[in-house]
PDB file of C-alpha atoms in Angstrom:
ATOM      1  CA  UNK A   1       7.227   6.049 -12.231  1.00 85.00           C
ATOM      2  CA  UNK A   2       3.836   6.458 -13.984  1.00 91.00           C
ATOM      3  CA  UNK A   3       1.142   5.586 -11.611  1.00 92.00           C
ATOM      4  CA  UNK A   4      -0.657   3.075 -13.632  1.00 93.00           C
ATOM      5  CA  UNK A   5       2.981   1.072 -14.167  1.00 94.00           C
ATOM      6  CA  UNK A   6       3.274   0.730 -10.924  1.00 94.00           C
ATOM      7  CA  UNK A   7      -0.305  -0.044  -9.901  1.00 95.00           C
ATOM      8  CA  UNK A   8       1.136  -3.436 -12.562  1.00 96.00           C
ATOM      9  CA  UNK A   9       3.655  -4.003 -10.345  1.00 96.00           C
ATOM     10  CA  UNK A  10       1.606  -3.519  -7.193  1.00 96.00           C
ATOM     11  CA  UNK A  11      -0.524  -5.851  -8.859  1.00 96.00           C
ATOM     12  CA  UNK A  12       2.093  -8.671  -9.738  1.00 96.00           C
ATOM     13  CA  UNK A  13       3.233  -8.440  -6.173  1.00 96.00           C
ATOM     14  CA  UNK A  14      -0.411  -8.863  -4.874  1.00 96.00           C
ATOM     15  CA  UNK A  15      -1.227 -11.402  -7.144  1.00 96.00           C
ATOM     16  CA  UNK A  16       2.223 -13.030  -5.992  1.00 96.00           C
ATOM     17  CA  UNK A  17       1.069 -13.358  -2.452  1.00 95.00           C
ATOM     18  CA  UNK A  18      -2.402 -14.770  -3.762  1.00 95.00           C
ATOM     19  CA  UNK A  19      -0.386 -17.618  -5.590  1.00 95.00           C
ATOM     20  CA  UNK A  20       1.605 -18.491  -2.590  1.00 96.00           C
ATOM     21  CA  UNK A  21      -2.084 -19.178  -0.778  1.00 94.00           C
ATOM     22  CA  UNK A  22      -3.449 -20.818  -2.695  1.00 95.00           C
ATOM     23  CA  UNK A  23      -0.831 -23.230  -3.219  1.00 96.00           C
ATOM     24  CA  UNK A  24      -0.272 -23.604   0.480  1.00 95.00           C
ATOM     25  CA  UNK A  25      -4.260 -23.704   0.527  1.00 94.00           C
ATOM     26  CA  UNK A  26      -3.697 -26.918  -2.164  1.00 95.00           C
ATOM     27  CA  UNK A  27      -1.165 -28.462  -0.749  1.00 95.00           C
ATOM     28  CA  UNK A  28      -2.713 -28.568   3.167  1.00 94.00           C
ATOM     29  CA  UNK A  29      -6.253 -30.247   1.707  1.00 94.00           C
ATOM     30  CA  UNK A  30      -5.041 -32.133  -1.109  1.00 94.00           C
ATOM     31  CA  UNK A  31      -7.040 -30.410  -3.830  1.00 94.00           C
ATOM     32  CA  UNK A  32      -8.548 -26.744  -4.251  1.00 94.00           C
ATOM     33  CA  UNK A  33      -9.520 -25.573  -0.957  1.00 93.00           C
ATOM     34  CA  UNK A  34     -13.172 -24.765  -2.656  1.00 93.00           C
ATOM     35  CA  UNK A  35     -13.789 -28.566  -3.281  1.00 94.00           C
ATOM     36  CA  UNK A  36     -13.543 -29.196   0.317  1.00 92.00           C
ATOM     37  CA  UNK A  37     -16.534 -29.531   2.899  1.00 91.00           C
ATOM     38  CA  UNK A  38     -15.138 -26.303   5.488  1.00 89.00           C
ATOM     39  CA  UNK A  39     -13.547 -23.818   3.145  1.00 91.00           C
ATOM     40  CA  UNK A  40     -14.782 -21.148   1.799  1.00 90.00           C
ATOM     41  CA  UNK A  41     -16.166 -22.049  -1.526  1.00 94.00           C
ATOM     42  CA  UNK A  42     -15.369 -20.322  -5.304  1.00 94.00           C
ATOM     43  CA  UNK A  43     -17.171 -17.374  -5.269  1.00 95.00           C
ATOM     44  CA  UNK A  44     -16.245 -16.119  -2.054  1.00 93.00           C
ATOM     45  CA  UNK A  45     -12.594 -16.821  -2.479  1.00 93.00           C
ATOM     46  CA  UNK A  46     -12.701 -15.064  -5.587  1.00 95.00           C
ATOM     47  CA  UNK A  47     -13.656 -11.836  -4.397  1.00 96.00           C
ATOM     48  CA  UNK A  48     -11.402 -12.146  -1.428  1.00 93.00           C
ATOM     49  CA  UNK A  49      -8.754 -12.432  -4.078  1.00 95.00           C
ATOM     50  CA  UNK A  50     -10.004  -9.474  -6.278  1.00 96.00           C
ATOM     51  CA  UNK A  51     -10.429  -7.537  -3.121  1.00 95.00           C
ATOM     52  CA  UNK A  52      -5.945  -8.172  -1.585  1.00 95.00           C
ATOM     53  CA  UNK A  53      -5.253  -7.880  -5.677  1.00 96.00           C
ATOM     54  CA  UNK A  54      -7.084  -4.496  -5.706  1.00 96.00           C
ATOM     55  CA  UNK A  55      -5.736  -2.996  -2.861  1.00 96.00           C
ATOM     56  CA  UNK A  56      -2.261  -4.048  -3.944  1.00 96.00           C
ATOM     57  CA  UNK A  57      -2.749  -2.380  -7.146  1.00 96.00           C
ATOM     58  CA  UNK A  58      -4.248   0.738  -5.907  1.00 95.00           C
ATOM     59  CA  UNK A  59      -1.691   1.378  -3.515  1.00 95.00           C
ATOM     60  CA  UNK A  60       0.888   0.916  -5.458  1.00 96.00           C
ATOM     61  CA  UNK A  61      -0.627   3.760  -7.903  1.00 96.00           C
ATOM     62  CA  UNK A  62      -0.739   5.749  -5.272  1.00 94.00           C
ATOM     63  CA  UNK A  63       2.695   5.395  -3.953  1.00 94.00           C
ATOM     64  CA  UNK A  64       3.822   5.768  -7.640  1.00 94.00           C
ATOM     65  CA  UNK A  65       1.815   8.377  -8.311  1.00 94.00           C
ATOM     66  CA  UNK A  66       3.113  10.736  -5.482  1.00 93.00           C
ATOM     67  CA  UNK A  67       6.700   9.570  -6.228  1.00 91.00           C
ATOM     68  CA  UNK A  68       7.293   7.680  -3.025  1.00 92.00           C
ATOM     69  CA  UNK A  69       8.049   4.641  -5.582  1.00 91.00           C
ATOM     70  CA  UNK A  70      10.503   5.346  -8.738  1.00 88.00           C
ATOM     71  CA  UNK A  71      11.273   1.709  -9.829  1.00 92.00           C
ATOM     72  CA  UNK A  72       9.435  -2.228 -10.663  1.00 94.00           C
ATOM     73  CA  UNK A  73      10.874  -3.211  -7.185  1.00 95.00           C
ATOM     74  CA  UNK A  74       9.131  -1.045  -5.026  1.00 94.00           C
ATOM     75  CA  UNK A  75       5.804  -1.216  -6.901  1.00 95.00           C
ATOM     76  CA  UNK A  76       6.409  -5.084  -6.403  1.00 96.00           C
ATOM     77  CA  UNK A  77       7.106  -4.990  -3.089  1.00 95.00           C
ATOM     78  CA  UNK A  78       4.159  -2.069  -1.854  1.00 95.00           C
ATOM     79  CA  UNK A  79       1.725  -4.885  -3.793  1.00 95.00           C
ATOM     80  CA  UNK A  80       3.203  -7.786  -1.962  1.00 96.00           C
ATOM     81  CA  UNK A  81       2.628  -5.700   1.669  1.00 95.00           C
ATOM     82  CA  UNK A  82      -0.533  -3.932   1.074  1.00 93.00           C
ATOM     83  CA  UNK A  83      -2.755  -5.721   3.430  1.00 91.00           C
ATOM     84  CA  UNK A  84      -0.172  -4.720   6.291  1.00 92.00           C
ATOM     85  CA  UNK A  85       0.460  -1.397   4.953  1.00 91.00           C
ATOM     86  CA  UNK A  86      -3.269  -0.644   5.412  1.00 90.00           C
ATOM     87  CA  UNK A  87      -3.191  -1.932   8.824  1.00 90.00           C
ATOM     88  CA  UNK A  88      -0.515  -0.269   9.816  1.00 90.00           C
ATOM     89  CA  UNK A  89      -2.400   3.097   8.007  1.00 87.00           C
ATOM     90  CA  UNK A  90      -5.109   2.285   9.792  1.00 88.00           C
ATOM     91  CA  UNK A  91      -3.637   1.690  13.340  1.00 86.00           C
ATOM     92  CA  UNK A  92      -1.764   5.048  13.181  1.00 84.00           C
ATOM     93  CA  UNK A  93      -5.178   6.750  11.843  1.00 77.00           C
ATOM     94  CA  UNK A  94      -7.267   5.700  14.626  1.00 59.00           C
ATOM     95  CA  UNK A  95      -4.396   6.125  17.185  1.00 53.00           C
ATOM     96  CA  UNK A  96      -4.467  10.152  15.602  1.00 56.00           C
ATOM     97  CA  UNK A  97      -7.850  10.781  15.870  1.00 55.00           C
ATOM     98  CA  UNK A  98      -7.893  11.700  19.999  1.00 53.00           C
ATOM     99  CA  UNK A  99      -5.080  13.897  19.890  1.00 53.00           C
ATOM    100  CA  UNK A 100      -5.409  17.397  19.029  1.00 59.00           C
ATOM    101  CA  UNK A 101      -2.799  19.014  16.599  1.00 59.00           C
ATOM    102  CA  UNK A 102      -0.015  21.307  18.414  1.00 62.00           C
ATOM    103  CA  UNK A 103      -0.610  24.531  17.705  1.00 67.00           C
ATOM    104  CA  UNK A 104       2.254  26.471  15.379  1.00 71.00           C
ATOM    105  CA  UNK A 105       5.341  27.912  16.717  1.00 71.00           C
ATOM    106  CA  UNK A 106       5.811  31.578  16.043  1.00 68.00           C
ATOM    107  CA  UNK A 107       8.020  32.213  14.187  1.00 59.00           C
ATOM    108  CA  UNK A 108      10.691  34.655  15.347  1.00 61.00           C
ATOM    109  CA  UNK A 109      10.614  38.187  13.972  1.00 60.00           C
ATOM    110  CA  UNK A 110      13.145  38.400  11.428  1.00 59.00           C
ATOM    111  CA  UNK A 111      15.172  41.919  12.074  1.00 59.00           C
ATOM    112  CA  UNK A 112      14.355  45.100  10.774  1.00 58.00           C
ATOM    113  CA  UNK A 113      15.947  46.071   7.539  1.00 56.00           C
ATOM    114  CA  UNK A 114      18.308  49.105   7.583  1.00 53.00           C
ATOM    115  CA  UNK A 115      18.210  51.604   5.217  1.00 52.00           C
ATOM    116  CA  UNK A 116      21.022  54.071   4.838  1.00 53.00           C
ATOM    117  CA  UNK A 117      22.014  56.937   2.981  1.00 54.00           C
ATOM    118  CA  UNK A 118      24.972  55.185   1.656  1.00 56.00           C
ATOM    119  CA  UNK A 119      23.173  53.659  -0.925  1.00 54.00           C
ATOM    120  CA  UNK A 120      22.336  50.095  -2.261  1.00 54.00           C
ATOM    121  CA  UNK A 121      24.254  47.082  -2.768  1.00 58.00           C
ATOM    122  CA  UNK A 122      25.713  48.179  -5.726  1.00 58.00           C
ATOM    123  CA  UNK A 123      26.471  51.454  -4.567  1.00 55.00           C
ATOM    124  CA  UNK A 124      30.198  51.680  -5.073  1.00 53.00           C
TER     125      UNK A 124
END
């Protein structure tokens, strides 16, 4: 999948979630939550908004982009859990950082080639 398709679809899927809120966020005060003395007002919901829809977006690209995505669905679905894909990212990150890498198993010597007088492989 081209990266920019599915940073769409990551996009839908964010913008999905965003929906949902604000909905619920209607429904629990009875008008938009903006309007209402305790809630955070336009502005600030807005760029929360812009802010989940971006990161949905952008990971999605990136997940299509390095082929870890190939269809709609999973661009949809990386946009509708990008805020706990980035946790998760950055629990496992900051878990990481203490522990040193092991260092690389030698490899074991592959055996001497033997020549002989006999010739080649195609010798008959």
């Amino acid at each position: 999948m081209i990266w920019w398709v599915a940073a769409l679809w990551g996009l839908a899927g964010a913008a999905a979630v965003e929906g949902l809120a604000l909905y619920q966020a209607i429904h629990r005060v009875k008008d938009f939550p903006w309007r209402k003395e305790g809630e955070a007002r336009f502005p600030a919901y807005l760029v929360s908004v812009i802010i989940r829809v971006g990161i949905g977006a952008g990971l999605a690209a990136a997940f299509g982009a390095s082929t870890q995505i190939t269809g709609p669905l999973g661009g949809l679905v990386v946009g509708v859990a990008a805020p706990k894909i980035v946790e998760q990212m950055m629990r496992q990150g900051l878990s990481h950082q203490a522990v040193e890498p092991a260092p690389p198993a030698s490899a074991p010597a592959a055996p001497a080639a033997s020549t002989t007088t006999q010739g080649g492989p195609n010798a008959a």
